């Protein structure tokens, strides 16, 4: 049995309650978080839970997980007929562990739905790039910087505030009180991500190339933070202190206690606020929109509300997955450039390919490009692995 595919009864109950949206005790939440972080496979499988039946299959299949059977099932795809040209490119929805296993073992085979091919990866790519990981910089009130990474385990003192770092998480404890409110900023680089628990208990996840500016204690009438890039919030409830997020170009999100994701990268056409639970008000330039769960506000010149947002796709980054469903080539390249810290350049008449499928964010760049090349797009790395050239 592969590591990460096992669980005990306590974890099983925590997984079930988390899926059902039921309140978890601190111990249960810790059990669930530990299980989810234990392996990339767990994150991918968690993303696949569509209904209660799939949850039950999850428990039963993990008890009888057979790696060799998964191998046989996936490798059998290579013997199937090739898809016709000009069809949407669809990557096989693979469990991360099995997919990585095949990529490493074959060195050049791509698993694509109904596509059988062998790709001379070494001809186009001579240097691999590791995936991003837990790394960030914490800028304290006095301007000093603390480098954070997956191996960190420390306590940082700032006045009466204790800042605890354990692996890829940061937690603020202001129980000692604050003489004056100070502001800190957490910044993730390209190829980085990090999680922080704010003084009020709000949990925040930062995607690559993002930032969050926040006070070391919420002493006023509201809880105000500022963000750039892409950030997911699970806001602690406090009816007396509304939580407000300021994004670029004056866009603001106001909540009391809810879960939502904000994508506000500078190179995106609009600021996307997607609500998972609760309710939020999105405001900009005197206009406002109140969101219900499953809705997405697209803020550009105005505010457009979209029904039935693809929550799985929106939250894929937080759950350790690239979700390329209905994604154009340039959208895919934006995600790769941020996560692998590379520059992307297009040469020649590169078609605007549409992709469908998922990949684990734990894959190396070569493994991801191996999958993408199977759709007819070609790549090569230059500048010692810092520039990715996209070719027809």
XYZ file of N, CA, C and O in Angstrom, residues 102-173:
288
model
N 4.113 6.199 -13.535
C 4.232 5.871 -14.946
C 5.176 6.824 -15.648
O 5.993 6.431 -16.471
N 5.099 8.108 -15.323
C 5.988 9.070 -15.959
C 7.446 8.760 -15.656
O 8.298 8.823 -16.527
N 7.727 8.430 -14.413
C 9.101 8.132 -14.030
C 9.564 6.826 -14.654
O 10.676 6.705 -15.146
N 8.683 5.818 -14.651
C 9.078 4.514 -15.151
C 9.288 4.519 -16.655
O 10.216 3.893 -17.164
N 8.427 5.213 -17.394
C 8.519 5.189 -18.841
C 9.493 6.232 -19.360
O 10.075 6.066 -20.420
N 9.639 7.330 -18.622
C 10.549 8.373 -19.028
C 10.009 9.269 -20.118
O 10.466 10.382 -20.293
N 9.054 8.790 -20.894
C 8.608 9.609 -22.009
C 7.157 9.386 -22.391
O 6.664 10.005 -23.306
N 6.469 8.463 -21.738
C 5.084 8.182 -22.118
C 4.122 9.174 -21.503
O 4.284 9.586 -20.362
N 3.117 9.532 -22.245
C 2.070 10.448 -21.785
C 0.766 9.687 -21.696
O 0.399 8.971 -22.619
N 0.059 9.858 -20.558
C -1.279 9.292 -20.446
C -2.282 10.381 -20.782
O -2.481 11.313 -20.024
N -2.897 10.276 -21.945
C -3.923 11.211 -22.374
C -5.141 10.384 -22.752
O -5.009 9.300 -23.305
N -6.295 10.896 -22.420
C -7.519 10.152 -22.707
C -7.620 9.842 -24.207
O -7.653 10.738 -25.039
N -7.603 8.549 -24.537
C -7.714 8.038 -25.904
C -6.536 8.459 -26.767
O -6.628 8.489 -27.982
N -5.394 8.775 -26.210
C -4.229 9.188 -26.981
C -3.057 8.303 -26.649
O -2.714 8.122 -25.489
N -2.405 7.716 -27.643
C -1.264 6.850 -27.432
C -0.083 7.424 -28.187
O -0.114 7.562 -29.397
N 0.982 7.788 -27.451
C 2.129 8.409 -28.106
C 3.349 8.310 -27.225
O 3.231 8.161 -26.011
N 4.512 8.381 -27.849
C 5.764 8.449 -27.108
C 6.444 9.745 -27.482
O 6.603 10.071 -28.656
N 6.865 10.513 -26.498
C 7.327 11.871 -26.719
C 8.817 11.960 -26.443
O 9.273 11.597 -25.355
N 9.604 12.464 -27.380
C 11.041 12.608 -27.152
C 11.333 13.822 -26.281
O 11.819 14.843 -26.757
N 10.997 13.729 -25.016
C 11.116 14.875 -24.114
C 12.533 15.414 -24.080
O 12.764 16.624 -24.062
N 13.542 14.519 -24.059
C 14.924 14.951 -23.921
C 15.365 15.839 -25.072
O 16.288 16.638 -24.931
N 14.718 15.713 -26.250
C 15.099 16.542 -27.383
C 14.717 18.004 -27.162
O 15.343 18.903 -27.701
N 13.652 18.231 -26.418
C 13.172 19.600 -26.226
C 13.565 20.167 -24.867
O 13.712 21.365 -24.725
N 13.702 19.321 -23.852
C 13.940 19.787 -22.495
C 15.188 19.107 -21.948
O 15.237 17.886 -21.839
N 16.187 19.871 -21.629
C 17.435 19.293 -21.135
C 17.648 19.547 -19.648
O 18.544 18.972 -19.055
N 16.845 20.417 -19.043
C 16.998 20.716 -17.623
C 15.637 20.754 -16.973
O 14.734 21.430 -17.471
N 15.463 20.021 -15.887
C 14.171 19.979 -15.217
C 14.080 21.083 -14.164
O 15.096 21.614 -13.706
N 12.859 21.437 -13.789
C 12.604 22.461 -12.777
C 11.708 21.869 -11.710
O 10.652 21.313 -12.023
N 12.120 21.971 -10.459
C 11.339 21.432 -9.351
C 10.070 22.253 -9.150
O 10.036 23.443 -9.476
N 9.024 21.636 -8.615
C 7.795 22.396 -8.350
C 8.000 23.378 -7.209
O 8.973 23.294 -6.454
N 7.065 24.304 -7.069
C 7.114 25.239 -5.958
C 6.818 24.533 -4.646
O 6.553 23.331 -4.609
N 6.857 25.277 -3.561
C 6.621 24.692 -2.250
C 6.319 25.753 -1.214
O 6.041 26.915 -1.550
N 6.359 25.357 0.047
C 6.060 26.281 1.140
C 7.245 27.201 1.394
O 8.251 26.796 1.979
N 7.141 28.426 0.936
C 8.177 29.427 1.195
C 7.565 30.815 1.090
O 6.671 31.065 0.276
N 8.038 31.693 1.954
C 7.501 33.049 2.019
C 8.477 33.928 2.778
O 9.461 33.456 3.362
N 8.197 35.216 2.782
C 8.956 36.188 3.571
C 7.974 36.954 4.432
O 6.951 37.455 3.930
N 8.238 37.024 5.728
C 7.419 37.800 6.657
C 8.120 39.121 6.926
O 9.252 39.135 7.423
N 7.460 40.222 6.588
C 8.009 41.554 6.824
C 7.381 42.095 8.104
O 6.165 42.312 8.171
N 8.197 42.314 9.131
C 7.710 42.791 10.417
C 7.502 44.304 10.399
O 7.866 44.990 9.440
N 6.909 44.808 11.465
C 6.549 46.227 11.521
C 7.756 47.148 11.395
O 7.647 48.253 10.873
N 8.928 46.710 11.860
C 10.124 47.547 11.792
C 10.863 47.409 10.463
O 11.950 47.963 10.283
N 10.276 46.663 9.531
C 10.896 46.498 8.226
C 11.811 45.298 8.105
O 12.250 44.960 6.997
N 12.125 44.659 9.206
C 12.991 43.479 9.147
C 12.233 42.318 8.507
O 11.003 42.237 8.573
N 12.970 41.407 7.875
C 12.367 40.303 7.142
C 12.795 38.960 7.717
O 13.943 38.781 8.111
N 11.838 38.037 7.753
C 12.094 36.680 8.223
C 11.763 35.726 7.084
O 10.652 35.731 6.578
N 12.745 34.916 6.683
C 12.531 33.951 5.609
C 11.872 32.696 6.168
O 12.308 32.151 7.183
N 10.809 32.241 5.514
C 10.043 31.081 5.962
C 10.102 29.993 4.907
O 10.066 30.276 3.709
N 10.169 28.741 5.347
C 10.145 27.621 4.411
C 9.535 26.406 5.090
O 9.088 26.471 6.238
N 9.529 25.276 4.384
C 8.879 24.062 4.892
C 9.563 23.497 6.121
O 8.928 22.803 6.925
N 10.854 23.763 6.269
C 11.609 23.162 7.377
C 11.574 24.008 8.642
O 12.049 23.573 9.691
N 11.015 25.200 8.557
C 11.065 26.124 9.682
C 10.254 25.672 10.882
O 9.177 25.101 10.742
N 10.790 25.909 12.048
C 10.092 25.630 13.316
C 10.627 26.628 14.331
O 11.672 26.412 14.943
N 9.921 27.745 14.504
C 10.449 28.825 15.326
C 9.322 29.653 15.917
O 8.169 29.569 15.499
N 9.672 30.461 16.902
C 8.754 31.428 17.499
C 9.391 32.799 17.356
O 10.523 33.024 17.793
N 8.665 33.707 16.728
C 9.152 35.066 16.497
C 8.412 35.994 17.435
O 7.175 35.994 17.481
N 9.136 36.787 18.208
C 8.523 37.726 19.151
C 8.470 39.116 18.542
O 9.440 39.616 17.989
N 7.299 39.740 18.665
C 7.108 41.105 18.198
C 6.222 41.819 19.204
O 4.997 41.699 19.159
N 6.847 42.506 20.139
C 6.088 43.100 21.225
C 5.434 42.012 22.046
O 6.073 41.041 22.456
N 4.128 42.145 22.290
C 3.400 41.142 23.059
C 2.877 40.000 22.193
O 2.226 39.087 22.692
N 3.168 40.054 20.885
C 2.675 39.036 19.959
C 3.712 37.940 19.764
O 4.894 38.227 19.536
N 3.250 36.693 19.848
C 4.107 35.548 19.547
C 3.682 34.992 18.187
O 2.509 34.706 17.960
N 4.637 34.862 17.277
C 4.367 34.352 15.931
C 5.004 32.976 15.833
O 6.220 32.837 15.899
N 4.174 31.960 15.684
C 4.661 30.581 15.670
C 4.734 30.083 14.221
O 3.742 30.137 13.499
N 5.887 29.596 13.815
C 6.006 28.944 12.517
C 6.275 27.464 12.705
O 7.174 27.072 13.442
N 5.471 26.651 12.050
C 5.693 25.208 12.020
C 5.505 24.748 10.594
O 4.410 24.797 10.045
N 6.607 24.336 9.957
C 6.601 23.926 8.553
C 6.032 25.056 7.695
O 6.490 26.182 7.792
N 5.018 24.757 6.892
C 4.478 25.754 5.973
C 3.329 26.558 6.538
O 2.492 27.052 5.775
N 3.269 26.704 7.866
C 2.181 27.444 8.485
C 2.720 28.472 9.475
O 3.755 28.269 10.112
N 1.990 29.569 9.582
C 2.325 30.637 10.510
C 1.085 30.930 11.340
O -0.029 30.986 10.812
N 1.252 31.101 12.654
C 0.112 31.362 13.528
C 0.439 32.506 14.482
O 1.481 32.506 15.130
N -0.478 33.492 14.534
C -0.309 34.657 15.406
C -1.051 34.456 16.722
O -2.216 34.043 16.732
N -0.384 34.763 17.794
C -0.979 34.685 19.128
C -0.765 36.019 19.820
O 0.350 36.347 20.244
